[in-house]
Structure formats: C-alpha cells, structure tokens
C-alpha cells in the first residue's frame, strides 16, 4: 500500500472517531496550513527542523525533536549530568534550583511547582510524554518522583494547551527516562544517607540485545521525618518509606517500525502517633500508583511517520486515623483516580523545511473518593495540529491549535503561535502567544477532606459554608479569616492568554537568555485559607481571582571561566495582581484600621503586595568546578526567595503591607563535592540548606541536611 492510500485510510479512521464539529475545525485548520505550506514551499531553504542528534534535544515543546537553541518557546532543559552533580534525589529538589520555577508547599505540606507565578494546578506533569494523576490537595506532589533514572527534564514555560490540553495553561514538565544503548550490561547502584535518617537507594540496569532493549530501575526512599514545632504534639513530617519500580522495553522490528513499552509502580506508607484530646491516635497513610504505557512508532517513508499510543494510570491513597486504646476509627478516607488515553499522532514533512504534526485522542478520567457522594467520571475527545516552518534561513514559525470536546463543559479551541528570528550568529529573538481554558474540577467544587496525620482541612467551594458551620459546632475552629458571604457566588470557569517575548545570546564563553512574560487570567481558581483550626492547622477552600495577571521577566546567564570553572546566575521579577483589587486600591476603596488611632485608613497602591505565595524576586547563583585531572567536581548553588504573603489577616480581602502573614525573604545554599575512584566508584558528600534556615510556616525547610552518597557504575 503506498503512502497516499495509507494517509487517506488514517484520515478516514479519524473521521469515524471524532464528532462532526471537531472535523470541521480540523478541516478548516488543515486547509489553512496546507495553503500556507504550498506558498512557503517555493523557497529552497536548509532544513533546520530535521535536527541532528545533538546533546540538547527537546521533545516536549513541539512533540518533535528540536534543538534547544532553535526553539521559539521558553524552555528549560535539565540534563542528567546536572542532576547527578547537584546531588538531588527527588524532582522537587532539582526544579527548585531553576530560574523562574518555584516549589511551593500547599496545605498538605507537599511541594507543587509554580511557573511564572502560575500555580501547580495549571502545570502538566508528564513521564515520557504521558500525564500523571493524583492531586490530592491540588498540588501534584513532586517528591513522589525520583530522578534516579532520568535522562533529562524538559520544562516548557507558558501556555501549552494547543498540544496538551487544559491542564497545561501554565506550562509542561516532561520527565524523560533513559534508553538502553549498549550491548553490554550497563547501569549503576547507589546508596545515599543523610540527615533525619533519610536514605535513597537506586538500582539501574540497561542492556541492548539484537532488536531488543531492556531497562530496569528500582528505588527506595525513606526518612524518619522531622519536627519544627517540638512544643506541639506530632511531627511536621512523619516517618515514611516509598518504593519505585520502572521497567522499559524497546523492540525494533525493523528500521521503520519500533515498539516502546513501560510499566511503573510506586508505593508509599507513612505512620504517625499523636494525642488528640488526651487520647493517643495512630495515623496511617498509604499511596499506590501504577501506569502502563505502550507506543508503536512507524516510519512510512522519508516524509510521513505515525505513532499509536495507549496509556493507563491509576493512583490510590488511603488515610486511616484510629485510637490505639480501643481501635475507634476517627477517620478513614480513600482516593482512587484512573486515566485511560489512546492517541494517534502523525508527522508529515510538507517540504524540506516544514513539518505538519497532527494528533487525535480520547480520554476517560474517573475519580472515586470518600468525601464525594458518588464516583465521578468525565470523558473527552480532542484533536490538534501544528505546523512548523522555516520561512527563511533565519526565521522559524510554529502555528498550532487544539480542539477539545468535553462531557462537563463547552467545546474549547486553543490556538498558539510562536516565532524565532536568528538576528546573527550570536543573537536570536523569539516570541509566542497562546490561549488556554480550564473549568472547575470536581475536587474544587465538592471536596471535603481532612488529613488524618497532619490535621488540615480542604473544602470544595460548593460545600465550604455548610462544612465550616459543622466544624464550628464541633469547636474545631479558632477563627474564620474570610467573610462567608464571599463563598456564596458560584465558582466560575477560567481562561487565559499568555505572552512570551525574549532573546538569546551565545558567543565565546558567554551565554544569556532574557524572557519577558505576561499571563492574563479570567476567574483564576486558587486555594486560600478561610479559617484556622484549634489544632494549629488551617481550613482551605477555593476562590476566583477575577481578572488577575502575572507579569515580569526572567534572565539566565552563563559564563565558562575556563575549562574547569562554570558560573551561572538567574533572576526572576514577578508581579501578580488581581485587577479588580488593584483598581479598588487605586480608587481609595480599600481600608485598614490603624492600631494606634483606631481609625480606618485607605491603603496606598504601594501597599498592595499581590497574590498569595508569590515572591517579587527570585534569584540563583551557581558555581561548578571540575577537576578532571583528579576525577573530582565541586558545586555551590545559592537560592534566594524574597518575602511573600500567605493570607489576609486584617480582613480587607487582599495581601497588603499591613498583614502579618508574610514570610520574610531568605537565602539557602546547597553544596556538593564528588570524587571518582577507579573510574567506577563515585563518592559524594554534600549539604542542602547550608545556612540552617528554618521557619515554622515552611514545612519543607527543616534546617541543614547533610548527606553522603556512594555510587557504583558498571
């Protein structure tokens, strides 16, 4: 069967899968694309979309292989070498050291990622291109993911809904695992021990046979936990142990047909004993996750290739709190989420300098949890297309769009446009604009959850008032920090437009990248504290920040001092405001009560600080020193975060300079030194948070954390 017949057959198959409205969007978009392609194909231009196999290859930004330097989008690439040298073992640790990427602890104490001031709810987390689920409290717990078998981490900043859908409003983080390449058995085994009896154990095996490649990875991570408030019963972080097992199988049928399969399993248990009303209780928390991924890649000819992908994942969590004396169960909660997604992708080289990427998929997601009245499920169909073209040798343009048909909200169309112009050999200019949409999910509307071992509570918006009244009747509420009238209007859907404009510079020993960004949201949904409990924890719910925006810029610089010393520095300036509140302040309609005169005073524009958990300034400075002669390396990483507010304390509905919930700015230092013996053994010693900074309001910073690691490569 020739190429044209195959292509027509696939198109016919897609038409039977999609509903008619989706086909109309696709036909309209493809007609525009091919008209554009026909016009541009008259120019004979060197093909830069056909990328050589260089080290800095990025897959996530365009779902095709592209050199990092040729991308018109803001992308951060974290290599395996950087991960190993830094001594980090979990995903949250390495992400927190990147410019413009902040990890923020939510009400559970777990760290979610914040990009360009956009919270974790809008950042899609992928492994080998497929999404992970299991956001118990909104944030995706990044510490669930080990970095032991990661080839590289790719972070695409800004809206990516045109390729990945509604959860990618703020960006995408893709964790790419290693592919076996040697016919000899290769791998490594490592053991790391650190403060609080933290232990990390890895075993990584890879081997290539004739047509078969096999990879096996196992990890155990555990800690005795720590306590930042010894005068209060219970630990800040309780003892835990988790296990990760990942197998990957690659099979090359021939030069044009290959199969990739992967299975991953994660298991964590955490226990805690504490007193409540003079009664000793035992808390037991368990998490289990597994996913299966299969992809068949077929190259039909020099121009046309397809990928057929099937993915299924399941995340379960159970939390049990019961009395040790009489086994009385105080709480027992379950969380069970599944995601099923088949997808077909196609890449067609329209000409020597342009590529059309299309995809179609079907997604079914279900959630069953204790505090829902019933199991909830929704499904969606989607189709997307992207055209990547070099208009001239120096000018690259990417145009893309995605259409989603969802069972719970109206159909959505998400376009995106990005461009890069190579000004000269050293300087490139780039910019992008994209649109995204996200509806309130079931958790944001109907959630009623109390953590058995920590004690915080999260309430869905539609049930918050009734549940808060119940907690008050049970004498569990110390005070309510927001007027309940603010919870009466319906929670609305969100939409956003994101802009990025920047430049890159690379010449000699220097490299630099500047990116200006702006994200305009309507009805952004975010968590906030609505009450404080008598146990010292908080009650959280959700709120629309109508017409909010985040804007600022990021600057990354690097300098190779000599063959041994590399320096880098990064800085982000961020402004994040609610437009309605900003206008109210400028109009003199927001007041505080002066503590000395007891008079109401209108606050000034300079007093309005912005949205919660957003720091105005974030910066980092890193030194990497390689002593190749002695097979050693040393690095120092300094991280600074300026002050930020946690919640409104004076009752005027916004974070201002008169509030008392600010976390002061702080500087942390991480250090690591590695020495290689006999070309096989690596000994590493290091310390995180070298200055021993602690704050009771930052549960993820327990003070200095030293560690020692030994790694054997074979």
XYZ file of C-alpha atoms in Angstrom:
714
model
C 0.000 0.000 0.000
C 1.510 3.359 -0.983
C 1.827 6.442 1.175
C -1.218 8.268 -0.208
C -3.514 5.280 0.393
C -2.215 4.904 3.962
C -2.726 8.556 4.643
C -6.290 8.511 3.269
C -7.064 5.411 5.310
C -5.872 7.055 8.544
C -7.860 10.201 7.824
C -10.989 8.111 7.283
C -10.385 6.308 10.559
C -10.019 9.599 12.428
C -13.271 10.868 10.955
C -15.128 7.908 12.418
C -13.670 8.590 15.863
C -14.374 12.302 16.089
C -17.655 14.101 16.169
C -18.601 16.287 13.246
C -17.830 19.616 14.948
C -14.270 18.532 15.623
C -13.847 17.541 11.978
C -14.976 20.990 10.890
C -12.272 22.611 12.995
C -9.661 20.164 11.740
C -10.569 20.613 8.063
C -10.542 24.387 8.397
C -7.199 24.383 10.178
C -5.555 21.914 7.765
C -6.746 23.885 4.730
C -5.099 26.982 6.141
C -1.948 25.053 6.969
C -1.574 23.449 3.577
C -2.247 26.733 1.802
C 0.496 28.301 3.884
C 2.757 25.308 3.261
C 2.230 25.466 -0.506
C 3.190 29.108 -0.599
C 6.249 28.681 1.591
C 7.498 25.553 -0.203
C 8.557 27.635 -3.204
C 11.667 28.714 -1.301
C 14.647 26.398 -1.201
C 15.791 26.635 2.403
C 18.082 24.494 4.508
C 16.008 22.199 6.736
C 16.594 23.003 10.385
C 13.580 21.039 11.616
C 15.460 17.842 10.705
C 17.666 18.043 13.764
C 20.977 16.336 14.193
C 21.406 14.068 17.207
C 22.992 16.656 19.436
C 23.027 16.673 23.218
C 20.489 19.474 23.735
C 17.485 17.911 22.002
C 13.993 18.833 23.248
C 10.849 16.781 22.558
C 8.159 18.396 24.702
C 7.808 21.874 23.196
C 6.721 20.710 19.719
C 6.272 16.919 20.214
C 9.056 16.524 17.659
C 12.831 16.535 18.060
C 14.189 20.085 18.070
C 17.441 21.667 19.143
C 17.001 23.740 22.280
C 18.669 26.754 20.661
C 16.234 26.662 17.692
C 13.013 26.740 19.730
C 10.845 29.883 19.698
C 9.436 28.971 23.131
C 10.912 29.478 26.624
C 12.234 26.039 27.612
C 14.441 24.897 30.497
C 16.464 21.722 29.917
C 17.930 19.904 32.938
C 20.442 17.253 31.934
C 21.335 14.059 33.749
C 24.813 15.457 34.401
C 23.369 18.474 36.250
C 21.103 16.234 38.314
C 23.966 13.950 39.355
C 26.383 16.767 40.179
C 23.805 18.609 42.298
C 23.179 15.519 44.459
C 19.394 15.877 44.257
C 17.256 12.737 44.528
C 13.650 13.942 44.057
C 12.050 16.053 41.357
C 11.054 18.936 43.648
C 14.681 19.452 44.708
C 16.136 19.910 41.226
C 13.222 22.011 39.915
C 13.519 24.428 42.829
C 17.017 25.364 41.647
C 15.884 26.575 38.212
C 15.197 30.197 37.309
C 11.513 31.071 37.222
C 10.481 27.743 38.750
C 9.433 27.827 42.395
C 8.253 24.930 44.528
C 5.514 25.991 46.918
C 4.176 23.878 49.773
C 0.395 23.577 49.856
C -1.856 22.880 52.839
C -0.667 19.264 52.967
C 2.994 20.229 53.178
C 3.664 18.763 49.717
C 5.559 20.886 47.241
C 3.929 21.797 43.941
C 5.595 23.770 41.198
C 4.927 27.414 40.304
C 5.979 28.768 36.883
C 5.751 32.469 36.015
C 3.550 32.917 39.081
C 1.099 30.236 37.862
C 0.328 27.538 40.412
C 0.699 23.769 40.236
C -2.928 23.171 39.185
C -2.061 24.512 35.746
C 1.273 22.761 35.245
C 1.066 19.397 33.487
C 3.448 16.697 34.757
C 4.485 14.053 32.220
C 6.678 10.958 32.184
C 7.885 10.078 28.694
C 5.158 12.292 27.263
C 2.148 10.899 29.155
C 0.389 12.578 32.118
C 0.415 11.616 35.784
C -2.636 11.896 38.052
C -3.212 12.054 41.806
C -3.544 15.645 43.013
C -4.986 15.083 46.479
C -4.929 18.724 47.511
C -4.437 20.490 44.182
C -0.669 20.366 44.057
C 0.982 17.443 42.357
C 3.392 16.056 44.974
C 6.710 16.340 43.139
C 8.531 14.364 45.828
C 6.718 11.264 44.522
C 9.134 11.243 41.591
C 12.720 10.058 41.865
C 15.383 11.349 39.462
C 17.490 8.186 39.589
C 16.790 7.019 36.027
C 16.113 10.322 34.304
C 17.878 11.213 31.078
C 16.681 14.806 31.169
C 13.873 17.052 32.381
C 12.204 19.461 29.975
C 10.179 22.426 31.238
C 8.093 24.387 28.739
C 7.011 27.721 30.216
C 3.793 29.409 29.240
C 0.529 28.106 27.742
C 0.860 24.708 26.047
C -2.839 23.874 25.695
C -2.535 23.798 21.896
C -0.726 20.454 22.268
C -1.534 19.165 25.753
C -4.977 20.455 26.736
C -6.438 22.337 29.666
C -4.041 21.246 32.398
C -1.128 22.874 30.560
C -2.226 26.508 30.956
C 0.971 27.464 32.750
C 3.440 25.013 31.237
C 4.555 21.411 30.949
C 7.194 19.398 32.803
C 8.259 16.246 30.974
C 10.489 13.657 32.650
C 12.305 11.618 30.021
C 13.811 8.297 31.091
C 16.932 6.663 29.690
C 17.032 4.374 26.663
C 19.485 1.423 26.718
C 22.208 1.830 24.062
C 24.987 -0.661 24.894
C 25.111 -4.402 24.176
C 26.972 -4.814 27.445
C 25.055 -4.765 30.704
C 25.270 -1.168 31.882
C 23.918 0.525 34.949
C 24.640 1.762 38.415
C 23.824 1.090 42.036
C 23.843 3.839 44.653
C 23.180 4.408 48.319
C 22.715 7.783 49.985
C 22.197 8.507 53.673
C 21.534 11.908 55.187
C 20.021 13.917 57.997
C 16.842 12.632 59.678
C 17.913 9.113 58.633
C 16.957 9.919 55.053
C 18.010 7.074 52.763
C 17.889 6.798 48.994
C 18.784 3.504 47.265
C 18.913 3.062 43.477
C 19.485 0.159 41.116
C 19.516 0.896 37.398
C 20.138 -1.811 34.750
C 20.182 -1.363 30.961
C 21.070 -3.754 28.142
C 20.675 -3.839 24.375
C 20.235 -7.138 22.544
C 19.809 -7.620 18.805
C 16.496 -5.853 18.334
C 15.534 -5.704 21.980
C 16.472 -3.098 24.587
C 15.555 -3.588 28.253
C 15.780 -1.211 31.186
C 15.029 -1.922 34.848
C 15.035 0.666 37.623
C 14.286 0.317 41.344
C 14.357 2.964 44.078
C 13.709 3.053 47.809
C 13.404 6.411 49.583
C 12.753 6.789 53.308
C 13.116 9.172 56.231
C 12.417 9.309 59.972
C 10.819 12.709 59.416
C 11.371 15.830 61.485
C 9.581 18.241 63.810
C 9.720 22.037 63.502
C 7.360 22.569 66.477
C 8.530 20.283 69.319
C 6.189 22.011 71.798
C 3.192 20.694 69.833
C 2.212 17.018 69.644
C 3.022 15.326 66.372
C 5.815 15.778 63.841
C 5.903 18.251 60.961
C 6.842 15.397 58.616
C 6.185 11.865 59.821
C 8.369 8.825 59.076
C 7.779 7.369 55.625
C 9.161 4.912 53.093
C 8.371 4.649 49.401
C 9.370 2.381 46.539
C 9.502 2.963 42.786
C 9.873 0.216 40.199
C 10.070 1.003 36.484
C 10.622 -1.387 33.581
C 11.088 -0.245 29.982
C 11.216 -2.459 26.900
C 12.119 -1.280 23.392
C 11.824 -3.521 20.346
C 12.922 -2.587 16.814
C 11.015 -4.756 14.333
C 12.973 -3.114 11.524
C 14.335 0.287 10.552
C 10.814 1.664 10.133
C 8.825 0.050 12.923
C 9.597 0.126 16.662
C 7.739 -0.534 19.908
C 8.185 1.110 23.311
C 6.522 -0.204 26.469
C 6.862 0.955 30.038
C 5.372 -0.058 33.382
C 5.881 1.945 36.572
C 4.810 1.196 40.145
C 5.011 3.477 43.187
C 4.165 2.608 46.789
C 4.465 4.761 49.924
C 3.460 4.254 53.541
C 3.612 6.814 56.350
C 2.716 6.393 60.027
C 2.192 8.851 62.859
C 1.229 8.691 66.552
C -0.171 11.772 68.286
C -2.502 12.887 71.051
C -5.903 14.455 70.405
C -7.977 15.466 73.446
C -5.634 13.382 75.656
C -6.336 10.296 73.538
C -3.471 8.624 71.658
C -4.258 8.123 67.971
C -2.422 6.337 65.219
C -2.431 7.754 61.676
C -1.703 5.513 58.734
C -1.283 6.912 55.223
C -0.723 4.823 52.092
C -0.251 5.717 48.422
C -0.091 3.401 45.429
C 0.361 4.338 41.802
C 0.929 2.356 38.656
C 0.876 3.170 34.982
C 1.279 1.265 31.736
C 2.419 2.918 28.525
C 2.769 1.454 25.016
C 3.744 3.300 21.835
C 4.220 1.944 18.317
C 6.259 4.225 16.037
C 6.108 3.678 12.291
C 8.088 5.456 9.573
C 6.077 5.107 6.343
C 8.600 6.904 4.181
C 11.039 9.772 4.239
C 8.240 12.253 4.878
C 5.495 10.500 6.828
C 5.522 8.841 10.265
C 2.884 7.844 12.786
C 2.735 6.928 16.471
C -0.001 4.838 18.076
C -0.085 5.272 21.831
C -2.062 3.675 24.642
C -1.774 4.794 28.251
C -3.468 3.834 31.518
C -2.700 5.009 35.027
C -4.234 4.516 38.461
C -3.459 6.390 41.689
C -4.829 5.313 45.078
C -4.422 6.849 48.520
C -5.835 5.825 51.881
C -5.616 7.646 55.201
C -6.767 5.991 58.423
C -6.869 7.587 61.876
C -7.878 5.433 64.849
C -7.483 5.266 68.604
C -4.687 2.999 69.842
C -6.622 2.177 73.032
C -9.894 0.877 71.585
C -9.305 0.939 67.801
C -12.041 3.544 67.387
C -11.796 4.938 63.847
C -11.749 8.724 63.805
C -11.464 8.999 60.028
C -10.964 6.709 57.052
C -10.604 8.231 53.595
C -9.896 6.782 50.160
C -8.834 8.337 46.869
C -8.948 6.345 43.630
C -8.289 8.071 40.299
C -7.870 6.479 36.881
C -6.989 7.827 33.469
C -7.261 5.987 30.146
C -5.946 7.612 26.979
C -5.398 6.218 23.472
C -3.855 8.656 20.986
C -2.684 8.647 17.353
C -0.082 11.144 16.112
C 1.260 11.798 12.648
C 4.183 13.825 11.321
C 4.329 14.817 7.675
C 7.214 16.740 6.129
C 5.406 19.082 3.793
C 8.722 20.234 2.346
C 12.405 20.167 3.193
C 11.913 22.942 5.698
C 8.423 22.421 7.156
C 6.626 19.754 9.192
C 2.957 19.210 9.967
C 2.141 17.403 13.216
C -1.399 16.199 13.919
C -2.935 14.106 16.648
C -6.246 12.742 17.821
C -7.128 11.133 21.125
C -9.794 10.016 23.536
C -9.546 10.406 27.305
C -11.612 8.916 30.133
C -10.951 10.031 33.702
C -12.725 8.762 36.821
C -12.432 9.662 40.494
C -13.856 7.843 43.483
C -13.106 9.202 46.942
C -14.550 9.009 50.404
C -15.790 12.563 50.597
C -17.653 12.514 47.303
C -21.270 11.386 47.331
C -20.624 9.196 44.302
C -17.949 8.197 41.807
C -17.458 10.911 39.195
C -16.353 10.391 35.617
C -15.888 12.503 32.524
C -14.575 11.870 29.062
C -13.270 13.996 26.236
C -12.175 13.777 22.627
C -9.504 16.033 21.231
C -7.632 16.769 18.054
C -4.674 19.045 17.434
C -2.470 20.206 14.597
C 0.818 22.087 14.469
C 2.734 23.489 11.526
C 6.468 24.111 11.982
C 8.101 26.009 9.120
C 11.299 27.890 8.360
C 10.164 30.819 6.216
C 13.784 31.794 5.651
C 17.123 30.514 6.875
C 16.757 32.785 9.901
C 13.015 32.827 10.513
C 11.092 29.938 12.112
C 7.333 29.970 12.785
C 5.202 27.434 14.677
C 1.400 27.655 14.484
C -0.771 25.205 16.385
C -4.280 24.655 17.666
C -6.255 22.079 19.635
C -9.952 21.353 19.821
C -11.439 19.658 22.919
C -14.919 18.213 23.241
C -15.569 17.592 26.944
C -18.525 15.976 28.682
C -18.572 18.509 31.527
C -18.130 21.867 29.786
C -18.458 23.512 26.383
C -16.141 22.733 23.474
C -12.840 24.579 23.514
C -10.465 25.771 20.795
C -6.915 26.639 21.936
C -4.586 28.235 19.371
C -0.913 29.153 19.736
C 1.643 30.994 17.630
C 5.411 31.169 18.186
C 8.285 32.563 16.149
C 12.082 32.817 16.275
C 14.342 35.062 14.223
C 18.109 34.481 14.152
C 19.406 38.036 14.104
C 23.029 36.908 13.690
C 25.272 34.049 14.767
C 25.065 35.139 18.416
C 21.612 36.663 18.924
C 18.144 35.226 18.358
C 14.785 36.893 19.031
C 11.694 34.861 19.900
C 8.103 35.320 20.961
C 4.896 33.356 21.479
C 1.238 33.813 22.357
C -1.211 31.115 23.412
C -4.743 30.689 24.729
C -5.999 28.244 27.335
C -9.105 27.218 29.267
C -9.824 25.289 32.445
C -13.166 24.529 34.106
C -13.619 23.904 37.852
C -12.981 20.251 38.579
C -14.927 18.052 40.967
C -12.354 18.478 43.711
C -12.670 22.249 43.615
C -16.452 22.011 43.850
C -17.269 19.091 46.170
C -14.142 18.217 48.124
C -14.476 17.604 51.881
C -11.168 16.296 53.186
C -9.285 16.320 56.485
C -5.768 14.918 56.670
C -5.694 12.354 59.463
C -1.995 12.644 60.304
C -1.469 16.399 59.807
C -4.870 17.864 60.630
C -5.513 20.390 57.845
C -8.889 20.538 56.052
C -9.730 21.292 52.400
C -13.304 22.101 51.369
C -14.794 22.317 47.898
C -16.305 25.675 47.104
C -19.905 24.425 46.865
C -19.796 22.738 50.276
C -17.467 25.122 52.159
C -20.077 27.125 54.081
C -22.040 24.107 55.360
C -18.919 22.164 56.292
C -17.371 25.156 58.037
C -20.506 25.555 60.139
C -20.259 21.892 61.119
C -16.635 22.348 62.219
C -17.620 25.369 64.304
C -20.337 23.340 66.018
C -17.647 20.749 66.854
C -15.429 23.503 68.373
C -12.655 22.818 65.833
C -12.484 26.400 64.509
C -10.342 29.046 66.210
C -11.371 31.869 63.887
C -12.736 32.456 60.368
C -10.414 34.658 58.311
C -12.755 35.466 55.366
C -16.374 36.666 55.311
C -18.651 33.727 54.498
C -20.541 35.983 52.096
C -17.560 35.639 49.739
C -18.403 31.948 49.323
C -21.957 32.453 48.080
C -21.424 33.325 44.406
C -20.779 30.369 42.040
C -17.235 29.341 41.218
C -16.637 30.099 37.549
C -14.512 28.634 34.771
C -11.116 30.053 33.850
C -9.486 31.228 30.644
C -6.088 32.732 29.939
C -3.856 34.279 27.328
C -0.105 34.039 27.780
C 2.615 36.065 26.059
C 6.360 35.461 25.993
C 8.925 37.683 24.298
C 12.662 37.205 24.611
C 16.157 36.956 23.212
C 19.092 34.570 23.481
C 22.779 35.343 23.235
C 25.627 32.893 22.818
C 29.182 33.838 21.950
C 32.517 32.576 23.185
C 32.414 31.935 26.910
C 29.116 33.743 27.443
C 25.505 32.738 27.033
C 22.370 34.530 28.184
C 18.618 34.360 27.798
C 16.016 37.018 28.562
C 12.287 36.303 28.564
C 9.503 38.777 29.286
C 6.156 37.203 30.110
C 2.560 38.165 30.728
C -0.326 35.855 31.624
C -3.847 37.273 31.784
C -6.410 35.112 33.581
C -10.120 35.472 33.935
C -11.628 33.813 37.001
C -8.424 32.092 38.097
C -9.172 29.409 40.698
C -6.703 29.174 43.558
C -6.614 27.902 47.135
C -6.831 30.203 50.112
C -7.121 29.912 53.863
C -10.667 30.568 55.046
C -10.293 29.575 58.711
C -7.781 28.490 61.340
C -8.328 25.400 63.424
C -7.750 24.896 67.125
C -5.028 22.292 66.351
C -2.850 24.948 64.677
C -3.688 23.844 61.137
C -5.826 25.650 58.566
C -9.033 25.221 56.603
C -8.622 25.830 52.863
C -11.114 26.372 50.072
C -11.146 27.782 46.541
C -11.789 31.210 45.121
C -11.953 33.020 41.765
C -9.413 35.791 41.425
C -11.293 37.703 38.761
C -9.149 39.263 36.022
C -5.755 38.536 37.525
C -2.404 38.722 35.786
C 1.172 37.638 36.322
C 3.931 39.509 34.555
C 7.658 40.040 34.782
C 10.843 38.770 33.260
C 13.435 36.019 33.651
C 17.140 36.370 32.998
C 19.590 33.478 32.778
C 23.316 33.938 32.232
C 26.223 31.533 31.995
C 29.976 32.055 31.786
C 32.678 29.462 31.221
C 35.597 30.902 33.177
C 37.978 28.255 31.923
C 37.902 24.530 31.137
C 37.290 23.789 34.837
C 35.017 26.544 36.143
C 31.465 27.335 35.024
C 29.350 30.106 36.519
C 25.638 30.714 36.078
C 23.095 33.121 37.514
C 19.362 33.557 37.151
C 16.786 36.116 38.243
C 13.004 36.416 38.020
C 10.975 39.550 38.656
C 7.305 38.753 39.219
C 4.203 40.878 39.669
C 0.956 39.027 40.336
C -2.197 41.054 40.992
C -5.957 40.868 40.966
C -7.081 43.611 38.565
C -10.298 44.321 40.462
C -8.483 44.654 43.778
C -5.791 46.758 42.131
C -8.430 49.176 40.836
C -10.189 49.291 44.201
C -6.925 50.305 45.890
C -6.258 52.996 43.307
C -9.801 54.317 43.819
C -9.260 54.502 47.600
C -11.893 51.857 48.377
C -9.701 49.508 50.466
C -9.064 50.315 54.130
C -7.183 49.109 57.173
C -7.661 50.101 60.800
C -4.737 51.997 62.292
C -3.746 50.189 65.515
C -2.680 53.410 67.261
C -5.533 55.762 66.335
C -8.200 53.070 65.768
C -9.178 54.997 62.631
C -9.797 53.497 59.186
C -7.140 54.478 56.670
C -7.202 53.899 52.896
C -4.171 51.905 51.800
C -1.883 53.198 49.082
C -1.136 51.437 45.786
C 2.380 50.699 47.043
C 0.836 48.805 49.994
C -0.926 46.264 47.762
C 1.509 43.349 47.626
C -0.298 40.994 45.252
C -1.478 37.384 45.204
C -0.648 34.852 47.899
C 2.523 32.746 47.772
C 4.123 34.921 45.080
C 7.564 36.387 45.729
C 8.541 39.538 43.881
C 12.153 38.432 43.453
C 13.745 35.031 42.953
C 17.384 34.505 42.129
C 20.081 31.863 41.972
C 23.846 31.760 41.571
C 25.821 28.583 40.855
C 29.480 27.643 40.644
C 30.575 24.344 39.101
C 34.249 23.437 39.443
C 35.515 20.362 37.589
C 38.933 18.881 38.379
C 39.162 16.338 35.571
C 42.778 15.550 36.399
C 41.676 14.304 39.822
C 38.272 12.981 38.652
C 36.509 15.335 41.029
C 33.930 18.098 40.876
C 32.526 20.644 43.300
C 29.498 22.922 43.118
C 27.807 25.608 45.194
C 24.225 26.720 44.492
C 22.740 29.788 46.171
C 18.956 30.274 46.033
C 17.112 33.417 47.110
C 13.400 33.986 47.505
C 12.016 37.351 48.618
C 9.119 37.743 51.039
C 5.605 36.584 50.242
C 2.210 36.630 51.953
C 0.230 33.564 52.989
C -3.218 35.026 53.687
C -5.104 38.211 54.526
C -5.015 38.945 58.271
C -6.703 42.356 58.504
C -9.950 41.440 56.751
C -9.813 43.782 53.737
C -9.679 40.894 51.257
C -6.161 41.295 49.888
C -2.496 40.952 50.827
C -1.070 44.321 51.837
C 1.902 45.614 53.804
C -0.208 45.754 56.989
C -0.862 42.000 57.010
C 1.059 39.796 59.446
C 1.222 36.574 57.417
C 4.393 37.410 55.482
C 7.290 35.013 55.208
C 10.464 37.099 55.125
C 12.898 36.677 52.265
C 15.562 34.051 52.793
C 18.712 32.631 51.230
C 19.578 28.948 51.092
C 22.816 27.347 49.983
C 23.334 23.844 48.619
C 26.769 22.324 48.208
C 28.097 19.054 46.813
C 31.515 17.519 46.095
C 32.162 14.292 44.162
C 35.275 12.162 43.738
C 35.593 9.204 41.324
C 37.759 6.187 42.161
C 38.900 3.529 39.661
C 36.539 5.047 37.048
C 33.640 3.175 38.649
C 33.074 4.391 42.209
C 31.695 7.872 42.902
C 31.758 9.228 46.439
C 29.686 12.349 47.040
C 29.288 14.477 50.136
C 27.020 17.465 50.361
C 24.611 19.592 52.336
C 21.367 21.345 51.493
C 20.251 24.486 53.310
C 23.815 25.048 54.460
C 22.870 28.210 56.402
C 20.399 26.166 58.501
C 17.425 28.377 57.717
C 14.101 27.317 59.280
C 10.618 28.756 59.552
C 7.634 27.033 61.152
C 5.496 28.224 58.234
C 7.726 26.482 55.675
C 7.394 22.760 56.466
C 9.761 21.742 53.654
C 12.773 23.508 55.216
C 13.811 21.583 58.348
C 17.292 23.118 58.564
C 20.631 21.896 57.307
C 20.522 18.468 55.675
C 23.847 16.756 55.188
C 24.293 13.578 53.167
C 26.820 11.046 51.935
C 26.416 9.015 48.749
C 28.289 6.166 47.105
C 27.597 5.121 43.524
C 28.991 2.173 41.552
C 28.835 2.248 37.746
C 29.195 -0.866 35.621
